[in-house]
Coordinates of C-alpha atoms and ligand atoms in Angstrom, one line a residue:
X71 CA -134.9 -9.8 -5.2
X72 CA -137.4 -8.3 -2.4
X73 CA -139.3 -6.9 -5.5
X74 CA -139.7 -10.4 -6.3
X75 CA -140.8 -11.4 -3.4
X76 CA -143.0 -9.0 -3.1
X77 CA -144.6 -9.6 -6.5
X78 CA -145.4 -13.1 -5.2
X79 CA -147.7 -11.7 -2.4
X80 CA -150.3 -11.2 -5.8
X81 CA -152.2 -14.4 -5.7
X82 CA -153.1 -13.5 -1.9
X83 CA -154.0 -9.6 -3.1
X84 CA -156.1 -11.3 -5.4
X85 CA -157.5 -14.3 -3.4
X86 CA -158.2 -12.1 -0.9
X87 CA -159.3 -8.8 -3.2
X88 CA -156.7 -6.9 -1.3
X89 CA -156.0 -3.2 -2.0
X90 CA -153.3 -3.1 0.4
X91 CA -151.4 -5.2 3.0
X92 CA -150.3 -3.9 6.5
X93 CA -147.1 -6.0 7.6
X94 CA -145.7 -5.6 10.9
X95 CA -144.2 -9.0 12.3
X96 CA -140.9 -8.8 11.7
X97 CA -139.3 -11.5 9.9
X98 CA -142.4 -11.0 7.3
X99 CA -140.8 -7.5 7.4
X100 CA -137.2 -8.5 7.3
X101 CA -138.2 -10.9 4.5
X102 CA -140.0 -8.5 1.9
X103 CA -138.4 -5.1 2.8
X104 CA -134.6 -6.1 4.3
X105 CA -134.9 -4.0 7.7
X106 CA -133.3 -5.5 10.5
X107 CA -134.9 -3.2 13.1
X108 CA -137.4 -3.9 15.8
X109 CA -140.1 -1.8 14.4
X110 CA -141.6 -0.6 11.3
X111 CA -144.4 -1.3 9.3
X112 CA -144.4 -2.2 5.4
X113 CA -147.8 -0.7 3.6
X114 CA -148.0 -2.7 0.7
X115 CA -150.3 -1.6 -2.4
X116 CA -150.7 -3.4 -5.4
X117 CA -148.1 -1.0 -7.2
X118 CA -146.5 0.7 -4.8
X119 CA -145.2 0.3 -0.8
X120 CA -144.3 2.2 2.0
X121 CA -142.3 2.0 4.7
X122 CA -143.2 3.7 7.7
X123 CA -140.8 3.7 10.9
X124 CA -140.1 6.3 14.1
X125 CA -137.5 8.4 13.8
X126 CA -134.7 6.2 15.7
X127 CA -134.7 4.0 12.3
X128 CA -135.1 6.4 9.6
X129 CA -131.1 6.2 8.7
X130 CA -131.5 2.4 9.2
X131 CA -134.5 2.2 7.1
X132 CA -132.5 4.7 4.2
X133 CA -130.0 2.2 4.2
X134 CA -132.0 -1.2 4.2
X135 CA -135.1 -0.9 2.8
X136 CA -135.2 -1.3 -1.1
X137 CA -137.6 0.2 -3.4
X138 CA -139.9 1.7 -1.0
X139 CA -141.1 5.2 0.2
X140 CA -139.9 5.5 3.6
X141 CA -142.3 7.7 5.8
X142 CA -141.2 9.0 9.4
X143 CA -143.9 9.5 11.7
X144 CA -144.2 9.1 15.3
X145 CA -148.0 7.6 15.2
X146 CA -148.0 4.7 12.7
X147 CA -151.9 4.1 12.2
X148 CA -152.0 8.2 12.0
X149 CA -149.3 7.8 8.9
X150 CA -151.3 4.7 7.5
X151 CA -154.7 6.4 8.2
X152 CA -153.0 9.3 5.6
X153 CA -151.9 7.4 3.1
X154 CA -155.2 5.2 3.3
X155 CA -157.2 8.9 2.4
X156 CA -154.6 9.5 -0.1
X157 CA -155.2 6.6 -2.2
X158 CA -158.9 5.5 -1.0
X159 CA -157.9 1.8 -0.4
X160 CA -161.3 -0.2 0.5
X161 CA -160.0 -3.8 1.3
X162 CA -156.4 -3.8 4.2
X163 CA -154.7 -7.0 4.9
X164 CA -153.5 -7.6 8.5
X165 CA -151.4 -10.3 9.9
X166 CA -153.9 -12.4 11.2
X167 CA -151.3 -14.6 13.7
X168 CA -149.3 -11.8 14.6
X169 CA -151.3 -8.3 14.5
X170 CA -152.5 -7.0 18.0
X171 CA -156.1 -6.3 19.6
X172 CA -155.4 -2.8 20.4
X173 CA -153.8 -2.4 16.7
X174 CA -156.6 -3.6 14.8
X175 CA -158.7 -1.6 17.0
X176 CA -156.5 1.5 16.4
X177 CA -157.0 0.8 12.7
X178 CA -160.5 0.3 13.1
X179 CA -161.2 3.4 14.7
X180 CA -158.9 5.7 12.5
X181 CA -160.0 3.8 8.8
X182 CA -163.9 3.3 9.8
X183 CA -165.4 2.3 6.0
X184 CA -162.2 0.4 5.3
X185 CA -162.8 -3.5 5.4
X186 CA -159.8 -5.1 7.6
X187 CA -159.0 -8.2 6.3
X188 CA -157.3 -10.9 8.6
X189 CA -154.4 -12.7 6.5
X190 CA -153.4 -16.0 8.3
X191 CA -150.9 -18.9 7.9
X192 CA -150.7 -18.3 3.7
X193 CA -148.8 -15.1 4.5
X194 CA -145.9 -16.4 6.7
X195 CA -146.2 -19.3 4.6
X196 CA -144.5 -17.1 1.3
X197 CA -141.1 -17.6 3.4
X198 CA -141.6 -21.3 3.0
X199 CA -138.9 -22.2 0.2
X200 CA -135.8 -20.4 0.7
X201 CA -133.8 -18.7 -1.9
X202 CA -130.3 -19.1 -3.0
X203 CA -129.5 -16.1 -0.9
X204 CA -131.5 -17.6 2.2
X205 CA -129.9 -21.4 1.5
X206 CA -126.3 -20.1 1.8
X207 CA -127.2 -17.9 4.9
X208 CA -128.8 -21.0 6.2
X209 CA -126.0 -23.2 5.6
X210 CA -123.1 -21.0 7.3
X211 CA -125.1 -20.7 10.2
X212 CA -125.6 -24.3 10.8
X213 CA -122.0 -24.9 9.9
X214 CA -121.1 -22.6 12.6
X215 CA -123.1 -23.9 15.2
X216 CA -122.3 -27.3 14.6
X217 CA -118.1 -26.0 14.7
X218 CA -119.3 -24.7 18.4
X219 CA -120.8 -27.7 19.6
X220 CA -117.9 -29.8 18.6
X221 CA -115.3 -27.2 20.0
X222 CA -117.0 -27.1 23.4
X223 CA -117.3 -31.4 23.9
X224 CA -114.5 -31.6 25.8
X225 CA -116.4 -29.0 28.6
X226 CA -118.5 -32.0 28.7
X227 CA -118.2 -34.1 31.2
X228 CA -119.3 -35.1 34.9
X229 CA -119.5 -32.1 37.2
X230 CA -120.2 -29.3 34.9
X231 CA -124.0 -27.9 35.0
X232 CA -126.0 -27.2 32.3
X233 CA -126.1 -23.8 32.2
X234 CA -122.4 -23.8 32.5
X235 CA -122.3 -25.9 29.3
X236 CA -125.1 -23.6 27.7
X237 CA -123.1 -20.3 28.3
X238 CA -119.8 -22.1 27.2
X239 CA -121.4 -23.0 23.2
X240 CA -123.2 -19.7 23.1
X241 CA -119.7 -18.0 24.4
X242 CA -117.9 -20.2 21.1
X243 CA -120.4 -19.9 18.8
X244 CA -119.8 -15.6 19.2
X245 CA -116.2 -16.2 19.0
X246 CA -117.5 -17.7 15.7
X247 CA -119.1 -14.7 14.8
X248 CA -122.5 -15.6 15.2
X249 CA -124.8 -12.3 16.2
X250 CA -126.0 -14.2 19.0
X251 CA -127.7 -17.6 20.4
X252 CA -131.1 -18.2 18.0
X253 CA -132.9 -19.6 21.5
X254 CA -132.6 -20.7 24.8
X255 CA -130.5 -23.8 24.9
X256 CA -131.7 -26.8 26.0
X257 CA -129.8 -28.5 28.3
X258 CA -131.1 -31.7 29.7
X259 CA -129.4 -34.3 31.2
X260 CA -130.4 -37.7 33.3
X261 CA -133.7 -37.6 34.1
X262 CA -134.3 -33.9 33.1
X263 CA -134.0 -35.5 29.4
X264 CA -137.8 -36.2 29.8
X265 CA -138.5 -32.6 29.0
X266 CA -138.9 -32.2 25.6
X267 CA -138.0 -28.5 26.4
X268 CA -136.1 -28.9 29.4
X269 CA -134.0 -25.2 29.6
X270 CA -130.6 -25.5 31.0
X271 CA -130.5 -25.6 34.7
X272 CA -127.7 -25.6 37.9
X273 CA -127.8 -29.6 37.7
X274 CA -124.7 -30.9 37.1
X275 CA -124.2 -33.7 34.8
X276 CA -123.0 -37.1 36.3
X277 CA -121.3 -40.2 34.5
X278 CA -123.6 -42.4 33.2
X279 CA -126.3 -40.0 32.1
X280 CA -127.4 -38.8 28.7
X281 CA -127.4 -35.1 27.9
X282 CA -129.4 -33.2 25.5
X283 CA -128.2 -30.7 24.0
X284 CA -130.7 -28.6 21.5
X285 CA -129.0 -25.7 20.6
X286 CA -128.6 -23.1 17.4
X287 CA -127.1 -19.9 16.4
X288 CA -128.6 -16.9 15.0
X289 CA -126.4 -14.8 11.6
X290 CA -127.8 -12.2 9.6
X291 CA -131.5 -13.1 11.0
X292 CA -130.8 -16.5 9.8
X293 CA -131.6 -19.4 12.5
X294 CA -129.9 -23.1 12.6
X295 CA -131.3 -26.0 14.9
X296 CA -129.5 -28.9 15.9
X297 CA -129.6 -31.7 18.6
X298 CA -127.5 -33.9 20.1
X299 CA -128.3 -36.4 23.2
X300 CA -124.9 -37.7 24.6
X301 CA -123.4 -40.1 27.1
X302 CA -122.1 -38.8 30.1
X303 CA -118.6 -41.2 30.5
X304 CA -120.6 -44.5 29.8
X305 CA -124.1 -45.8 28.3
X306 CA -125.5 -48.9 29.4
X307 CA -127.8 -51.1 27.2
X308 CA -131.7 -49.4 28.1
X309 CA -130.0 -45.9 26.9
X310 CA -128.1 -47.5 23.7
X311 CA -131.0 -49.4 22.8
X312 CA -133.4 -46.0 23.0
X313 CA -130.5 -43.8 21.3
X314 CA -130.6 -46.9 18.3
X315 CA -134.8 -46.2 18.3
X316 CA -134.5 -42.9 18.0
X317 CA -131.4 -42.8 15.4
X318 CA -133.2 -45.2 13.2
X319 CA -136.6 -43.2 13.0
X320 CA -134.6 -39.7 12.5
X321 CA -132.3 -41.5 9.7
X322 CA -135.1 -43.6 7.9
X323 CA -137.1 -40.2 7.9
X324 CA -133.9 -37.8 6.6
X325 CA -133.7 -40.9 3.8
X326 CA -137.4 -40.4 2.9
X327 CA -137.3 -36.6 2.5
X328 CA -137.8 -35.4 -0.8
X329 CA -140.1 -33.0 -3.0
X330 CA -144.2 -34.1 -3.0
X331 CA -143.8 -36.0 0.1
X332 CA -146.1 -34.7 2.6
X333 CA -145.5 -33.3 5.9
X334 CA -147.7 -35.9 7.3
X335 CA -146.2 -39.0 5.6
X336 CA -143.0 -37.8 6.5
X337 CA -143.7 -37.6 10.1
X338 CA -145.8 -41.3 9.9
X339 CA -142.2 -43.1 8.7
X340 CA -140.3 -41.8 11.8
X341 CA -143.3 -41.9 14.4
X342 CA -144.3 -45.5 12.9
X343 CA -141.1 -47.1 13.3
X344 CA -141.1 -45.5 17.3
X345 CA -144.2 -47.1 17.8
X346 CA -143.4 -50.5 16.5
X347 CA -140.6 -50.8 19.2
X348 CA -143.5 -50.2 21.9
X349 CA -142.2 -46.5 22.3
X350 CA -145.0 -44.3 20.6
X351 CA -146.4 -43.0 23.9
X352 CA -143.3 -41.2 24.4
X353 CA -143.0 -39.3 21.3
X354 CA -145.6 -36.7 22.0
X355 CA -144.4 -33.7 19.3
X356 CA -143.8 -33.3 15.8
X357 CA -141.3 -34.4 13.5
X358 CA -139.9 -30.7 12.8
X359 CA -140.5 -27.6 11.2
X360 CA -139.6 -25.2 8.7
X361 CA -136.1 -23.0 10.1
X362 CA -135.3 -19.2 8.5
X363 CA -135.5 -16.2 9.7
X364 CA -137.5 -17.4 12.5
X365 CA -136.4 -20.8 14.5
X366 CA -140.5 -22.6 14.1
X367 CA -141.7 -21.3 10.9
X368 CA -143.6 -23.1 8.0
X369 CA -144.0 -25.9 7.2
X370 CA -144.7 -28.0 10.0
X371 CA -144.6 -31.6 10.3
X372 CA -146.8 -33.4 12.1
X373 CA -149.5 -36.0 11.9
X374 CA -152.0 -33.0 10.6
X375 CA -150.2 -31.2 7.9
X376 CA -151.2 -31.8 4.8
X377 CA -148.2 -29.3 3.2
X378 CA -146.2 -30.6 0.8
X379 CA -142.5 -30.5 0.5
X380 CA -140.9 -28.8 -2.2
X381 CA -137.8 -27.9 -3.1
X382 CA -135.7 -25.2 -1.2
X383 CA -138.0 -25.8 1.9
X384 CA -135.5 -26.1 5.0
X385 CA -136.9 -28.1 7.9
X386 CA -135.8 -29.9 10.9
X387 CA -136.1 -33.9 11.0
X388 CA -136.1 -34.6 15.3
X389 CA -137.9 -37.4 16.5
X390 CA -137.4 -38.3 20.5
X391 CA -138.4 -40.3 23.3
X392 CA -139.2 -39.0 26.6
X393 CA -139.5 -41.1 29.8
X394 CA -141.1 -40.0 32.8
X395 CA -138.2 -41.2 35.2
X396 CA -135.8 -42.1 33.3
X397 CA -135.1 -39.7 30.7
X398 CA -134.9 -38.6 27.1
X399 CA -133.0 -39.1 23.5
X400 CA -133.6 -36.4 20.8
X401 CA -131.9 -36.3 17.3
X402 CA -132.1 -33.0 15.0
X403 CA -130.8 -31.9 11.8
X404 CA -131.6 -29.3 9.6
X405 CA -131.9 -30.4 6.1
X406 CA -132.8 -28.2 2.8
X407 CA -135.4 -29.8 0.2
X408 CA -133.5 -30.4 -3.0
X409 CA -135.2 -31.3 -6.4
X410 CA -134.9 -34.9 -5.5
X411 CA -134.0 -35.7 -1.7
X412 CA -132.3 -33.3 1.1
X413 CA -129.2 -32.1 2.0
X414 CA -128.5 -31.8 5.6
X415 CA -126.7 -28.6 7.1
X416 CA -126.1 -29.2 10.4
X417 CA -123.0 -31.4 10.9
X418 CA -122.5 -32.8 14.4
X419 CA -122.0 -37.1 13.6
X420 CA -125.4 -38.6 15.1
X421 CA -123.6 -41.9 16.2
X422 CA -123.8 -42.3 20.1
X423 CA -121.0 -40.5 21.4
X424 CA -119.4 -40.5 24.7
X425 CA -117.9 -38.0 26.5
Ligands
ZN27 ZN1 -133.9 -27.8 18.1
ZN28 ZN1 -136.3 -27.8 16.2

């Protein structure tokens, strides 16, 4: 399977007249050599790769890495350097969005008459449709997070802070046996809500306020996103008639998913139907984004992506309004691309609730 993956790296080796590929961020190295370390590099050559790690991981690496040539050595760009006189590579890929200054300079320096090639968004976008290894990881992460949310609602309620409630899910979702939270929580609740990123905080939630509650888990590298926007004891009719805005868009947009849609499109239904109700000023991000072994990854959707779905892609649908003063209302799931609509893996009911 990572051979496979691999082997679909060949229309870039080809686009870009690659003789080899230098890899280093690490879900791209997660994703085409199966180490779960923090450090390594994958030397990819048209018929052969190389793994080259420190000495902390070479056990790891022995036990992870599939169908490579693991090298230990202490100085990376000396072992690349090496193998680069070894083989007399011309043209290196290098992670354009991820690679940095002083490594391409250390490369640079060390591999003079070598052309460095910078490799950009097509590279992280070979991650973009999951496979049926990746869809089931996907899925029992979600699942889990979702169980975690719903165990902890009844912590919900006035007089408990945010953080509180942010430590409490990340506490249930380990109990779960997730490896760990996939972000920072966000916890935002009356007029904090207008932060589209608003982390959780020592405020403590009071009746008649909605709380938003963006959270995920993260399993075997594998990320799930989700959000819920609640109502502290009551709701009155400003907040359930921005929940019902907000719930339409993200539900007419989930219906509209499906393969050869573009991310653009996509993003016009829900963002179209905001601004019709006299609320498109306060929906200021994207529709989503692409969810796997990082939590933003390709594709992403918004009014400038011309991507097109396709199936296996997982991405997030979360429209939201934000009001300076007021407040917020965000609604996410994470849904997977099927041949002809989606399926959606996270599992927390999107009906107003209140707690
Ligand atoms: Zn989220
Ligand atoms: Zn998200």
């Amino acid at each position: 399977m990572l051979k496979d993956r691999r082997a679909r790296l060949v229309s870039l080796f080809d686009r870009e007249q690659l003789d080899c590929l230098v890899v280093e961020h690490l879900p791209n190295l997660r994703y085409l050599t199966g180490f779960s370390g923090s450090t390594g590099t994958l030397l990819l050559g048209r018929d052969a790769g190389w793994f080259i790690c420190d000495s902390r991981y070479t056990l790891q690496a022995r036990d992870e890495v599939v169908g490579l040539e693991i090298i230990e050595h202490s100085q990376r760009h000396e072992a690349i350097a090496s193998l680069q006189r070894d083989v007399g590579w011309q043209r290196m890929g290098f992670e354009a969005d991820h690679t940095m200054v002083s490594t391409h300079q250390a490369l640079a320096k060390r591999l003079p008459a070598v052309q460095l090639v910078a490799v950009g968004a097509e590279l992280d976008a070979i991650r973009d449709r999951k496979d049926q290894g990746e869809l089931s990881a996907l899925k029992q992460v979600a699942g889990l997070a979702s169980d975690a949310l719903l165990a902890v609602l009844p912590q919900i309620r006035p007089g408990v802070s945010e953080a509180e409630l942010a430590l409490a899910l990340e506490v249930e979702m380990r109990h779960r046996g997730a490896d760990g939270r996939g972000f920072d929580f966000i916890v935002a609740s009356g007029e904090r809500g207008a932060m589209p990123h608003g982390r959780a905080s020592n405020k403590r939630l009071q009746a008649g306020e909605l709380v938003t509650i963006d959270f995920g888990a993260v399993l075997n590298g594998y990320h799930s996103d989700e959000t819920v926007t609640l109502a502290v004891g009551h709701a009155d009719n400003r907040q359930q008639r921005m929940y019902d805005v907000v719930l339409t868009a993200h539900n007419r947009a989930i219906a509209a998913v499906r393969p050869g849609i573009s991310c653009k499109e996509l993003d016009a239904i829900a963002r179209d139907y905001i601004c019709e109700q006299g609320l498109g000023e306060y929906f200021g991000h994207g529709l989503g984004h692409g969810v796997g072994l990082e939590i933003h990854e390709a594709p992403t959707l918004s009014p400038r992506s011309d991507v097109v779905l396709a199936s296996g892609m997982v991405v997030t649908i979360e429209p939201g309004v934000y009001i300076p003063g007021w407040g917020g209302v965000r609604i996410e799931d994470t849904v997977v691309v099927t041949d002809e609509s989606c399926l959606i893996l996270t599992a927390v009911p999107k009906r107003l609730m209140v707690v």
